[in-house]
Amino acid sequence: MAKAGQRVALGLIRAYQLTFSALVGRQCRYLPTCSDYAAEAVRRHGVWPGAWMAAARLCRCHPLGAWGYDPVPMRCEPVPAGQPWRHGAWRMPAVTPLPTEIPRDPAALPEAHERDSSSAAKP
């Protein structure tokens, strides 16, 4: 029964990917895309936890949200029966952008060593 539910869920996700997603284009802020994430979550953890993980991912995917690599968790922690929303990570940590230039120590530059040795030679 669980395998039939997985096949139906995966079929619906694939139908979305081939129809609506193909028409709109890939606009996802994350890698893998939201539909690929949903399919992987359903394959790895089953329909119920996978659907909650996918719902949480869709809620995180908005213009003011985070971006970047967000894989499906390898393990699915058990949650209380009345709290299925705990399967998903509803917020992403803030992404720190990389600096455009890495600060360097001026003493480590070759020109600094040449200047220091030339100034030391002069009385």
GROMACS .gro file of C-alpha atoms in nm:
model
  123
    1MET     CA    1   0.000   0.000   0.000
    2ALA     CA    2   0.279   0.244   0.089
    3LYS     CA    3   0.452   0.175  -0.242
    4ALA     CA    4   0.130   0.253  -0.432
    5GLY     CA    5   0.100   0.584  -0.244
    6GLN     CA    6   0.460   0.667  -0.328
    7ARG     CA    7   0.402   0.589  -0.696
    8VAL     CA    8   0.096   0.816  -0.704
    9ALA     CA    9   0.278   1.101  -0.528
   10LEU     CA   10   0.583   1.066  -0.752
   11GLY     CA   11   0.356   1.053  -1.059
   12LEU     CA   12   0.187   1.379  -0.955
   13ILE     CA   13   0.523   1.547  -0.898
   14ARG     CA   14   0.649   1.426  -1.236
   15ALA     CA   15   0.331   1.549  -1.407
   16TYR     CA   16   0.391   1.891  -1.249
   17GLN     CA   17   0.752   1.891  -1.371
   18LEU     CA   18   0.650   1.809  -1.728
   19THR     CA   19   0.358   2.052  -1.750
   20PHE     CA   20   0.341   2.361  -1.531
   21SER     CA   21   0.710   2.374  -1.437
   22ALA     CA   22   0.812   2.335  -1.801
   23LEU     CA   23   0.586   2.626  -1.902
   24VAL     CA   24   0.692   2.864  -1.624
   25GLY     CA   25   1.061   2.776  -1.625
   26ARG     CA   26   1.294   2.703  -1.336
   27GLN     CA   27   1.263   2.983  -1.084
   28CYS     CA   28   1.367   2.795  -0.768
   29ARG     CA   29   1.615   2.961  -0.533
   30TYR     CA   30   1.745   2.630  -0.405
   31LEU     CA   31   1.934   2.336  -0.543
   32PRO     CA   32   1.781   2.080  -0.592
   33THR     CA   33   1.465   2.244  -0.723
   34CYS     CA   34   1.155   2.229  -0.505
   35SER     CA   35   0.992   1.955  -0.715
   36ASP     CA   36   1.313   1.747  -0.715
   37TYR     CA   37   1.334   1.798  -0.338
   38ALA     CA   38   0.973   1.680  -0.298
   39ALA     CA   39   1.031   1.370  -0.510
   40GLU     CA   40   1.349   1.281  -0.319
   41ALA     CA   41   1.178   1.335   0.018
   42VAL     CA   42   0.888   1.106  -0.081
   43ARG     CA   43   1.130   0.840  -0.212
   44ARG     CA   44   1.356   0.854   0.093
   45HIS     CA   45   1.107   0.900   0.379
   46GLY     CA   46   0.763   0.804   0.247
   47VAL     CA   47   0.455   1.001   0.146
   48TRP     CA   48   0.350   1.153   0.480
   49PRO     CA   49   0.687   1.286   0.605
   50GLY     CA   50   0.798   1.365   0.248
   51ALA     CA   51   0.487   1.573   0.183
   52TRP     CA   52   0.546   1.776   0.502
   53MET     CA   53   0.911   1.826   0.412
   54ALA     CA   54   0.809   1.943   0.064
   55ALA     CA   55   0.546   2.180   0.209
   56ALA     CA   56   0.809   2.331   0.440
   57ARG     CA   57   1.048   2.371   0.147
   58LEU     CA   58   0.781   2.547  -0.061
   59CYS     CA   59   0.718   2.787   0.227
   60ARG     CA   60   1.091   2.869   0.242
   61CYS     CA   61   1.112   2.936  -0.133
   62HIS     CA   62   1.019   3.302  -0.172
   63PRO     CA   63   1.200   3.618  -0.289
   64LEU     CA   64   1.294   3.730   0.062
   65GLY     CA   65   1.407   3.385   0.176
   66ALA     CA   66   1.742   3.215   0.177
   67TRP     CA   67   1.900   3.044  -0.124
   68GLY     CA   68   2.160   2.781  -0.202
   69TYR     CA   69   2.211   2.408  -0.159
   70ASP     CA   70   1.938   2.250   0.054
   71PRO     CA   71   1.940   1.869   0.033
   72VAL     CA   72   1.677   1.633   0.172
   73PRO     CA   73   1.782   1.515   0.520
   74MET     CA   74   1.925   1.165   0.528
   75ARG     CA   75   1.737   1.074   0.845
   76CYS     CA   76   1.379   1.149   0.941
   77GLU     CA   77   1.346   1.195   1.315
   78PRO     CA   78   1.031   1.049   1.472
   79VAL     CA   79   0.770   1.312   1.558
   80PRO     CA   80   0.458   1.298   1.776
   81ALA     CA   81   0.150   1.172   1.590
   82GLY     CA   82  -0.039   1.499   1.635
   83GLN     CA   83   0.248   1.719   1.510
   84PRO     CA   84   0.330   1.612   1.152
   85TRP     CA   85   0.459   1.960   1.062
   86ARG     CA   86   0.771   1.882   1.263
   87HIS     CA   87   0.896   1.673   0.970
   88GLY     CA   88   0.988   1.991   0.781
   89ALA     CA   89   1.247   2.261   0.839
   90TRP     CA   90   1.029   2.570   0.805
   91ARG     CA   91   1.311   2.824   0.824
   92MET     CA   92   1.656   2.832   0.674
   93PRO     CA   93   1.947   2.997   0.853
   94ALA     CA   94   2.056   3.326   0.702
   95VAL     CA   95   2.310   3.278   0.427
   96THR     CA   96   2.629   3.476   0.479
   97PRO     CA   97   2.757   3.605   0.145
   98LEU     CA   98   3.117   3.540   0.060
   99PRO     CA   99   3.347   3.842   0.077
  100THR     CA  100   3.441   3.990  -0.260
  101GLU     CA  101   3.803   4.026  -0.158
  102ILE     CA  102   3.987   3.820   0.099
  103PRO     CA  103   4.181   4.051   0.333
  104ARG     CA  104   4.553   3.983   0.332
  105ASP     CA  105   4.825   4.068   0.577
  106PRO     CA  106   5.037   4.347   0.417
  107ALA     CA  107   5.351   4.201   0.576
  108ALA     CA  108   5.300   3.880   0.376
  109LEU     CA  109   5.327   4.059   0.041
  110PRO     CA  110   5.667   4.041  -0.139
  111GLU     CA  111   5.676   4.420  -0.186
  112ALA     CA  112   5.656   4.472   0.190
  113HIS     CA  113   5.965   4.256   0.248
  114GLU     CA  114   6.160   4.449  -0.015
  115ARG     CA  115   6.060   4.785   0.137
  116ASP     CA  116   6.148   4.670   0.488
  117SER     CA  117   6.492   4.544   0.386
  118SER     CA  118   6.571   4.859   0.182
  119SER     CA  119   6.463   5.093   0.463
  120ALA     CA  120   6.663   4.894   0.717
  121ALA     CA  121   6.979   4.929   0.506
  122LYS     CA  122   6.956   5.309   0.509
  123PRO     CA  123   7.086   5.472   0.832
   0.00000   0.00000   0.00000
